[in-house]
Coordinates of C-alpha atoms in Angstrom, one line a residue:
M261 CA 109.6 -210.1 -23.7
S262 CA 111.9 -212.8 -22.9
D263 CA 115.4 -213.0 -22.0
G264 CA 116.6 -215.9 -23.9
T265 CA 114.8 -217.3 -26.8
H266 CA 114.8 -220.3 -29.3
I267 CA 115.3 -217.7 -32.2
E268 CA 118.8 -219.0 -33.3
W269 CA 120.2 -215.5 -34.3
T270 CA 119.3 -213.3 -31.4
D271 CA 119.7 -213.4 -27.6
A272 CA 116.4 -212.0 -26.4
T273 CA 113.0 -210.5 -27.6
V274 CA 111.2 -207.4 -27.0
N275 CA 107.5 -207.4 -28.0
A276 CA 106.5 -203.8 -27.5
I277 CA 104.2 -203.8 -30.3
N278 CA 101.6 -206.7 -30.9
G279 CA 99.2 -207.2 -33.5
C280 CA 99.5 -207.1 -37.3
T281 CA 97.8 -208.0 -40.5
V282 CA 98.4 -210.7 -43.3
L283 CA 100.1 -209.0 -45.9
S284 CA 101.8 -211.5 -48.0
P285 CA 102.0 -215.4 -48.6
G286 CA 104.8 -215.5 -45.7
C287 CA 102.2 -214.4 -43.2
I288 CA 99.7 -217.1 -43.7
N289 CA 101.0 -219.6 -41.1
C290 CA 102.3 -216.9 -38.7
Y291 CA 103.0 -218.5 -35.3
A292 CA 102.6 -215.3 -33.5
M293 CA 99.2 -214.9 -35.0
R294 CA 98.1 -218.4 -34.1
L295 CA 99.4 -218.0 -30.6
A296 CA 97.7 -214.7 -30.1
G297 CA 94.4 -216.3 -31.3
T298 CA 94.8 -219.6 -29.0
R299 CA 97.0 -219.6 -25.9
L300 CA 97.4 -215.9 -25.4
R301 CA 93.8 -214.8 -26.7
D302 CA 92.9 -213.9 -23.2
H303 CA 96.3 -212.4 -22.0
P304 CA 96.0 -208.4 -22.0
S305 CA 98.6 -207.9 -24.6
R306 CA 97.1 -210.0 -26.9
K307 CA 93.2 -210.1 -26.4
G308 CA 91.1 -209.1 -29.3
L309 CA 94.1 -208.9 -31.8
T310 CA 92.9 -211.7 -34.0
S311 CA 89.4 -212.9 -35.2
D312 CA 88.1 -216.3 -35.6
S313 CA 88.2 -217.8 -39.1
K314 CA 87.6 -221.3 -40.8
A315 CA 91.4 -221.4 -41.2
G316 CA 92.2 -220.4 -37.4
P317 CA 92.8 -216.9 -35.8
V318 CA 93.7 -214.2 -38.0
W319 CA 95.4 -210.8 -37.3
N320 CA 92.5 -208.1 -37.5
G321 CA 94.5 -205.1 -37.8
T322 CA 94.3 -204.2 -34.2
V323 CA 97.7 -203.1 -32.5
R324 CA 98.7 -202.6 -29.0
L325 CA 101.8 -201.1 -27.1
N326 CA 103.2 -203.1 -24.0
E327 CA 104.7 -200.2 -22.0
S328 CA 106.5 -202.9 -19.7
A329 CA 108.1 -204.6 -22.5
L330 CA 109.0 -201.3 -24.2
L331 CA 111.5 -200.4 -21.2
Q332 CA 112.7 -203.7 -20.7
P333 CA 116.0 -203.0 -22.5
L334 CA 116.5 -200.2 -20.0
R335 CA 116.8 -202.7 -17.1
W336 CA 119.1 -205.1 -19.1
K337 CA 122.6 -204.4 -18.3
R338 CA 124.5 -207.1 -19.9
P339 CA 124.7 -206.5 -23.6
R340 CA 122.4 -208.4 -25.6
R341 CA 121.0 -208.7 -29.2
I342 CA 117.5 -207.9 -29.1
F343 CA 114.9 -208.7 -31.6
W344 CA 112.2 -206.2 -31.5
N345 CA 108.4 -206.8 -32.1
A346 CA 108.4 -210.7 -33.2
H347 CA 104.6 -210.5 -32.6
G348 CA 103.9 -207.4 -34.6
D349 CA 105.4 -204.9 -37.1
I350 CA 106.8 -201.8 -35.8
F351 CA 105.8 -200.3 -39.2
H352 CA 102.3 -201.5 -39.6
P353 CA 100.0 -198.6 -40.9
A354 CA 97.9 -198.7 -37.5
V355 CA 101.2 -198.1 -35.4
P356 CA 101.3 -194.5 -34.6
D357 CA 104.5 -192.6 -35.1
E358 CA 104.7 -191.7 -31.4
W359 CA 105.1 -195.6 -30.5
I360 CA 107.8 -195.9 -32.9
D361 CA 109.5 -192.8 -31.8
R362 CA 109.3 -194.6 -28.2
C363 CA 110.9 -197.8 -29.5
F364 CA 113.8 -196.0 -31.1
A365 CA 114.4 -193.7 -28.2
V366 CA 114.9 -196.7 -26.2
M367 CA 117.1 -198.2 -28.7
A368 CA 119.2 -195.0 -28.5
L369 CA 119.3 -195.0 -24.7
T370 CA 120.8 -198.5 -24.7
P371 CA 124.1 -198.4 -26.8
H372 CA 125.3 -201.5 -25.2
H373 CA 122.9 -203.6 -26.6
I374 CA 122.3 -204.5 -30.7
H375 CA 118.6 -203.9 -31.6
Q376 CA 117.6 -206.0 -34.5
V377 CA 114.3 -205.0 -36.3
L378 CA 112.6 -206.6 -39.3
T379 CA 109.4 -205.2 -41.0
K380 CA 107.3 -206.2 -44.2
R381 CA 106.2 -202.6 -44.5
A382 CA 109.7 -201.2 -45.9
G383 CA 108.1 -198.3 -47.6
R384 CA 106.9 -196.9 -44.5
M385 CA 110.3 -197.7 -42.6
R386 CA 111.9 -195.6 -45.5
A387 CA 109.4 -192.8 -45.1
Y388 CA 109.9 -192.7 -41.1
F389 CA 113.5 -192.1 -41.4
T390 CA 113.7 -189.9 -44.6
T391 CA 110.6 -187.8 -44.9
P392 CA 111.0 -184.3 -43.8
L393 CA 108.4 -183.4 -41.1
N394 CA 106.3 -180.4 -41.2
S395 CA 107.9 -178.1 -38.7
L396 CA 111.5 -177.0 -38.3
F397 CA 110.9 -177.8 -34.5
N398 CA 109.1 -180.9 -35.2
T399 CA 111.9 -183.1 -36.6
R400 CA 112.4 -186.9 -36.2
L401 CA 115.3 -186.1 -33.9
S402 CA 113.1 -183.6 -31.8
L403 CA 110.4 -186.3 -31.5
M404 CA 112.7 -189.1 -30.3
Q405 CA 114.4 -186.6 -28.0
D406 CA 111.0 -185.7 -26.3
A407 CA 109.9 -189.7 -26.3
A408 CA 113.3 -190.3 -24.3
Y409 CA 112.9 -187.3 -22.3
R410 CA 109.5 -188.7 -21.0
I411 CA 110.6 -192.1 -20.9
M412 CA 113.5 -191.5 -18.4
A413 CA 111.9 -188.6 -16.3
T414 CA 109.7 -191.1 -14.7
F415 CA 111.7 -194.3 -15.2
S416 CA 112.5 -194.6 -11.6
G417 CA 109.1 -193.8 -10.2
A418 CA 109.7 -190.3 -9.1
W419 CA 110.2 -187.2 -11.7
N420 CA 114.2 -186.8 -12.4
E421 CA 114.8 -183.8 -14.4
A422 CA 118.4 -184.5 -14.8
R423 CA 118.0 -187.9 -15.8
A424 CA 115.3 -186.9 -18.6
M425 CA 118.0 -184.0 -20.0
Q426 CA 120.7 -186.6 -20.1
A427 CA 118.4 -188.9 -22.2
R428 CA 117.9 -186.2 -24.5
D429 CA 121.5 -185.6 -25.0
A430 CA 122.0 -189.5 -25.5
V431 CA 119.3 -189.4 -28.2
T432 CA 121.0 -186.5 -30.1
A433 CA 124.4 -188.4 -29.8
A434 CA 122.8 -191.7 -31.2
L435 CA 121.4 -189.9 -34.1
K436 CA 124.2 -187.6 -34.9
W437 CA 125.1 -189.6 -38.3
T438 CA 121.6 -190.6 -39.0
D439 CA 121.3 -188.6 -42.3
D440 CA 119.7 -189.5 -45.8
R441 CA 122.4 -188.1 -47.6
T442 CA 125.0 -190.5 -46.0
N443 CA 122.6 -193.4 -45.3
V444 CA 124.1 -194.2 -42.1
G445 CA 121.9 -194.9 -39.2
F446 CA 122.0 -195.8 -35.4
H447 CA 125.3 -197.7 -34.9
N448 CA 123.6 -200.2 -32.9
V449 CA 120.4 -200.8 -34.8
W450 CA 120.2 -203.4 -37.5
L451 CA 117.4 -202.6 -39.9
G452 CA 115.8 -205.6 -41.9
V453 CA 112.9 -206.7 -44.2
S454 CA 111.3 -210.1 -44.4
V455 CA 111.2 -211.5 -48.0
E456 CA 109.9 -214.7 -48.8
D457 CA 110.4 -215.0 -52.4
Q458 CA 111.5 -213.0 -55.5
K459 CA 108.5 -211.1 -55.8
R460 CA 108.7 -209.6 -52.4
A461 CA 112.5 -209.3 -52.6
L462 CA 111.9 -206.8 -55.6
E463 CA 109.3 -204.9 -53.6
R464 CA 110.9 -204.4 -50.4
I465 CA 114.8 -204.4 -51.0
P466 CA 115.1 -201.1 -52.6
D467 CA 113.3 -199.3 -49.7
L468 CA 115.6 -201.0 -47.2
L469 CA 118.6 -199.8 -49.2
A470 CA 117.3 -196.2 -49.2
T471 CA 116.7 -196.4 -45.5
P472 CA 119.8 -195.2 -43.2
A473 CA 121.0 -198.0 -41.2
A474 CA 124.3 -199.1 -39.9
V475 CA 123.3 -202.8 -40.8
R476 CA 120.8 -203.8 -43.5
W477 CA 119.6 -207.3 -43.4
L478 CA 117.1 -210.0 -44.8
S479 CA 115.0 -212.5 -43.3
C480 CA 114.4 -215.0 -45.8
E481 CA 111.9 -217.0 -43.7
P482 CA 109.9 -219.0 -44.5
L483 CA 111.6 -219.4 -47.9
L484 CA 108.9 -220.1 -50.0
G485 CA 110.5 -219.5 -53.6
P486 CA 114.1 -218.9 -55.0
I487 CA 115.4 -215.5 -54.3
Y488 CA 118.3 -214.2 -56.7
L489 CA 119.8 -211.0 -54.8
T490 CA 122.3 -210.6 -57.9
D491 CA 119.3 -209.9 -60.1
I492 CA 118.2 -206.8 -58.2
A493 CA 120.4 -204.3 -59.8
D494 CA 120.8 -200.9 -60.2
G495 CA 123.2 -199.3 -63.0
G496 CA 125.0 -202.7 -62.9
S497 CA 125.5 -202.8 -59.4
T498 CA 123.8 -205.7 -57.0
V499 CA 122.5 -205.3 -53.6
L500 CA 125.2 -207.8 -52.2
D501 CA 128.0 -206.4 -54.0
P502 CA 127.4 -202.6 -55.0
E503 CA 129.4 -199.9 -56.5
C504 CA 126.7 -197.4 -55.8
W505 CA 122.8 -197.7 -55.3
G506 CA 121.0 -194.9 -57.0
D507 CA 121.9 -191.5 -56.4
C508 CA 124.3 -191.7 -53.2
D509 CA 127.2 -189.4 -54.0
C510 CA 128.3 -188.3 -50.4
S511 CA 131.8 -187.0 -51.2
G512 CA 132.6 -183.9 -49.2
L513 CA 129.7 -184.5 -46.7
F514 CA 131.3 -186.6 -43.8
G515 CA 134.4 -188.5 -43.3
P516 CA 134.3 -192.4 -43.9
D517 CA 134.1 -192.9 -40.0
P518 CA 131.0 -192.6 -39.0
G519 CA 129.7 -190.9 -42.2
C520 CA 130.2 -192.9 -45.2
R521 CA 130.5 -196.5 -44.5
R522 CA 132.2 -197.5 -47.6
L523 CA 133.6 -194.9 -50.1
G524 CA 134.6 -196.0 -53.5
G525 CA 137.6 -194.0 -55.2
D526 CA 135.6 -191.3 -56.6
G527 CA 133.9 -190.7 -52.9
T528 CA 130.4 -192.5 -53.3
L529 CA 128.6 -194.2 -51.0
T530 CA 128.1 -198.0 -51.5
R531 CA 124.7 -199.3 -50.1
K532 CA 124.4 -203.1 -49.7
I533 CA 122.9 -206.0 -47.8
D534 CA 125.0 -206.8 -44.9
W535 CA 123.3 -210.0 -43.7
V536 CA 121.0 -212.8 -45.0
V537 CA 119.3 -215.2 -42.6
V538 CA 117.5 -218.3 -44.4
G539 CA 115.0 -220.8 -43.0
G540 CA 112.0 -223.1 -43.7
E541 CA 108.6 -223.1 -42.1
S542 CA 107.7 -225.1 -39.1
G543 CA 104.3 -225.7 -37.3
P544 CA 100.9 -226.4 -38.6
G545 CA 100.6 -226.2 -42.3
A546 CA 104.4 -225.6 -42.8
R547 CA 105.3 -225.4 -46.5
P548 CA 108.4 -227.1 -47.7
M549 CA 111.7 -225.0 -48.8
H550 CA 113.5 -226.5 -51.7
P551 CA 116.9 -227.3 -50.9
D552 CA 118.5 -225.5 -54.0
W553 CA 116.6 -222.3 -52.5
A554 CA 118.7 -222.4 -49.7
R555 CA 121.9 -223.1 -51.3
D556 CA 121.6 -220.5 -54.0
L557 CA 121.3 -217.8 -51.5
R558 CA 124.3 -219.3 -49.3
D559 CA 126.5 -219.4 -52.7
Q560 CA 125.4 -215.6 -53.5
C561 CA 126.5 -214.4 -50.3
A562 CA 129.7 -216.5 -50.4
A563 CA 130.6 -214.7 -53.8
A564 CA 129.9 -211.1 -52.2
D565 CA 131.4 -212.0 -48.8
V566 CA 127.9 -211.3 -47.1
P567 CA 127.5 -213.2 -43.8
F568 CA 124.9 -215.9 -44.1
F569 CA 123.0 -217.4 -41.3
F570 CA 121.1 -220.7 -42.0
K571 CA 118.4 -220.7 -39.2
Q572 CA 116.5 -224.1 -39.8
W573 CA 115.1 -226.5 -42.3
G574 CA 111.7 -226.1 -40.6
D575 CA 109.5 -229.1 -40.8
W576 CA 110.5 -230.3 -44.3
T577 CA 114.1 -231.4 -44.9
P578 CA 116.0 -233.4 -47.5
G579 CA 116.6 -237.3 -47.2
E580 CA 120.4 -236.6 -46.1
N581 CA 118.8 -235.6 -42.5
V582 CA 116.2 -238.2 -42.4
K583 CA 118.0 -240.8 -39.9
R584 CA 115.4 -243.7 -39.8
Q585 CA 115.1 -246.2 -42.6
S586 CA 111.7 -247.4 -42.0
G587 CA 108.2 -246.2 -41.3
W588 CA 105.7 -244.0 -43.2
V589 CA 106.5 -240.2 -43.6
N590 CA 104.9 -237.4 -45.3
G591 CA 107.0 -236.5 -48.5
A592 CA 106.8 -233.8 -51.2
H593 CA 108.3 -233.6 -54.6
W594 CA 109.0 -230.2 -56.8
F595 CA 107.5 -230.7 -60.1
D596 CA 106.3 -228.1 -62.4
N597 CA 106.9 -225.3 -60.2
R598 CA 105.0 -226.7 -57.1
W599 CA 105.1 -229.2 -54.7
L600 CA 103.3 -232.8 -55.0
Y601 CA 102.5 -234.3 -51.8
E602 CA 102.3 -238.0 -50.9
E603 CA 102.8 -240.3 -47.8
Q604 CA 106.1 -242.4 -48.4
N605 CA 107.3 -245.8 -46.9
L606 CA 110.8 -245.1 -46.2
S607 CA 111.8 -248.7 -46.3
A608 CA 110.4 -248.8 -49.9
T609 CA 112.6 -246.3 -51.1
D610 CA 115.4 -248.7 -52.0
G611 CA 118.0 -246.4 -50.7
H612 CA 116.9 -243.5 -52.6
V613 CA 115.8 -241.3 -49.7
D614 CA 118.4 -238.8 -50.6
D615 CA 117.2 -238.1 -54.1
E616 CA 116.3 -234.4 -54.5
P617 CA 114.3 -232.6 -54.9
D618 CA 112.3 -234.9 -52.5
V619 CA 111.9 -233.7 -49.1
Y620 CA 110.3 -235.2 -46.0
R621 CA 108.2 -233.7 -43.0
I622 CA 110.0 -235.0 -39.9
G623 CA 109.6 -231.8 -37.6
K624 CA 111.9 -229.0 -36.7
R625 CA 114.0 -230.5 -34.1
A626 CA 114.8 -233.5 -36.1
A627 CA 115.5 -231.8 -39.5
G628 CA 118.0 -229.3 -37.6
R629 CA 119.9 -226.6 -39.4
L630 CA 122.9 -228.1 -41.3
L631 CA 122.9 -227.1 -45.0
D632 CA 125.0 -229.7 -47.1
G633 CA 126.4 -230.9 -43.3
V634 CA 127.6 -227.5 -42.7
R635 CA 126.3 -225.3 -39.9
H636 CA 126.2 -221.6 -41.2
D637 CA 126.1 -218.9 -38.2
G638 CA 127.6 -215.9 -40.2
M639 CA 126.8 -212.4 -38.4
P640 CA 127.5 -209.0 -39.3
G641 CA 131.0 -208.1 -38.1

């Protein structure tokens, strides 16, 4: 956990759940996996979470709950944007529902914070929030209430029944409008999915849109291919500018505040992506991001009035960000849908260092986070 972070779009991180499994191409160079298997390999929260391989440490599917980190948001009084589980996936199949209940109970108990959640397991996230449980008395609300009760009963050390009962009431209030019919969730929880290319976008975004959430967002980092959000459609609507996604008639159920977030003239609920974050890859083995992939997402968001956040170029950047004009640098050229790599002498480029789609590996810090000279810091309102 960290109060203060180098992640540009958040204020603090809470690593309550650590450990994961490589799932898709975006996971291959995971910094958390590398860290867990090197510098933190003997730390109690990371020990045994990775296995050695010829390519380096690899997540082995072991997951661990860090109780101290889980409770940290309760200790922070100043409002923060908090990114949960940067070193794991809260919806990993090995994570018990009880751990997830505890995480969301803490989020419900801290309405002064904004909690940012990312997953690559969008199907389980959707099921967690929408699948009815077996018993009338064993609902998602009751399980989160019980988790909050147990957390606050002993939070100060001694048993405090009054505080525990207040916690149950707080969770009830937080979940009052979490309903699959209206598709509205915790007002202070932003649920998102990581999508690195079009294939993963097509797989994960529909489940995100079907999950009750106040804010739905995408982390397109590392961006490894073009993503056309306007091509992900349902009945003529797109995920950035929908009329209605799927069967989402909520007329007569609740009012527009805080029930249906956006109501069309016919009383139907519109579901959309509320925020898009884009970034390139950094660190050992970093793969380039084509400038046009980032530009396309920027332009799609601008056309639909969706906030766009450009996080970083990563290690690779177009020539406009290469300030020096001499020396050797690793370059990459996009040709026939793949990257061709070669070391280039900047002094021999004859002033053509800005030619695209060539990109150069100069490191994250030097590459910066300007896209066509503009800093994009869009956030949900």
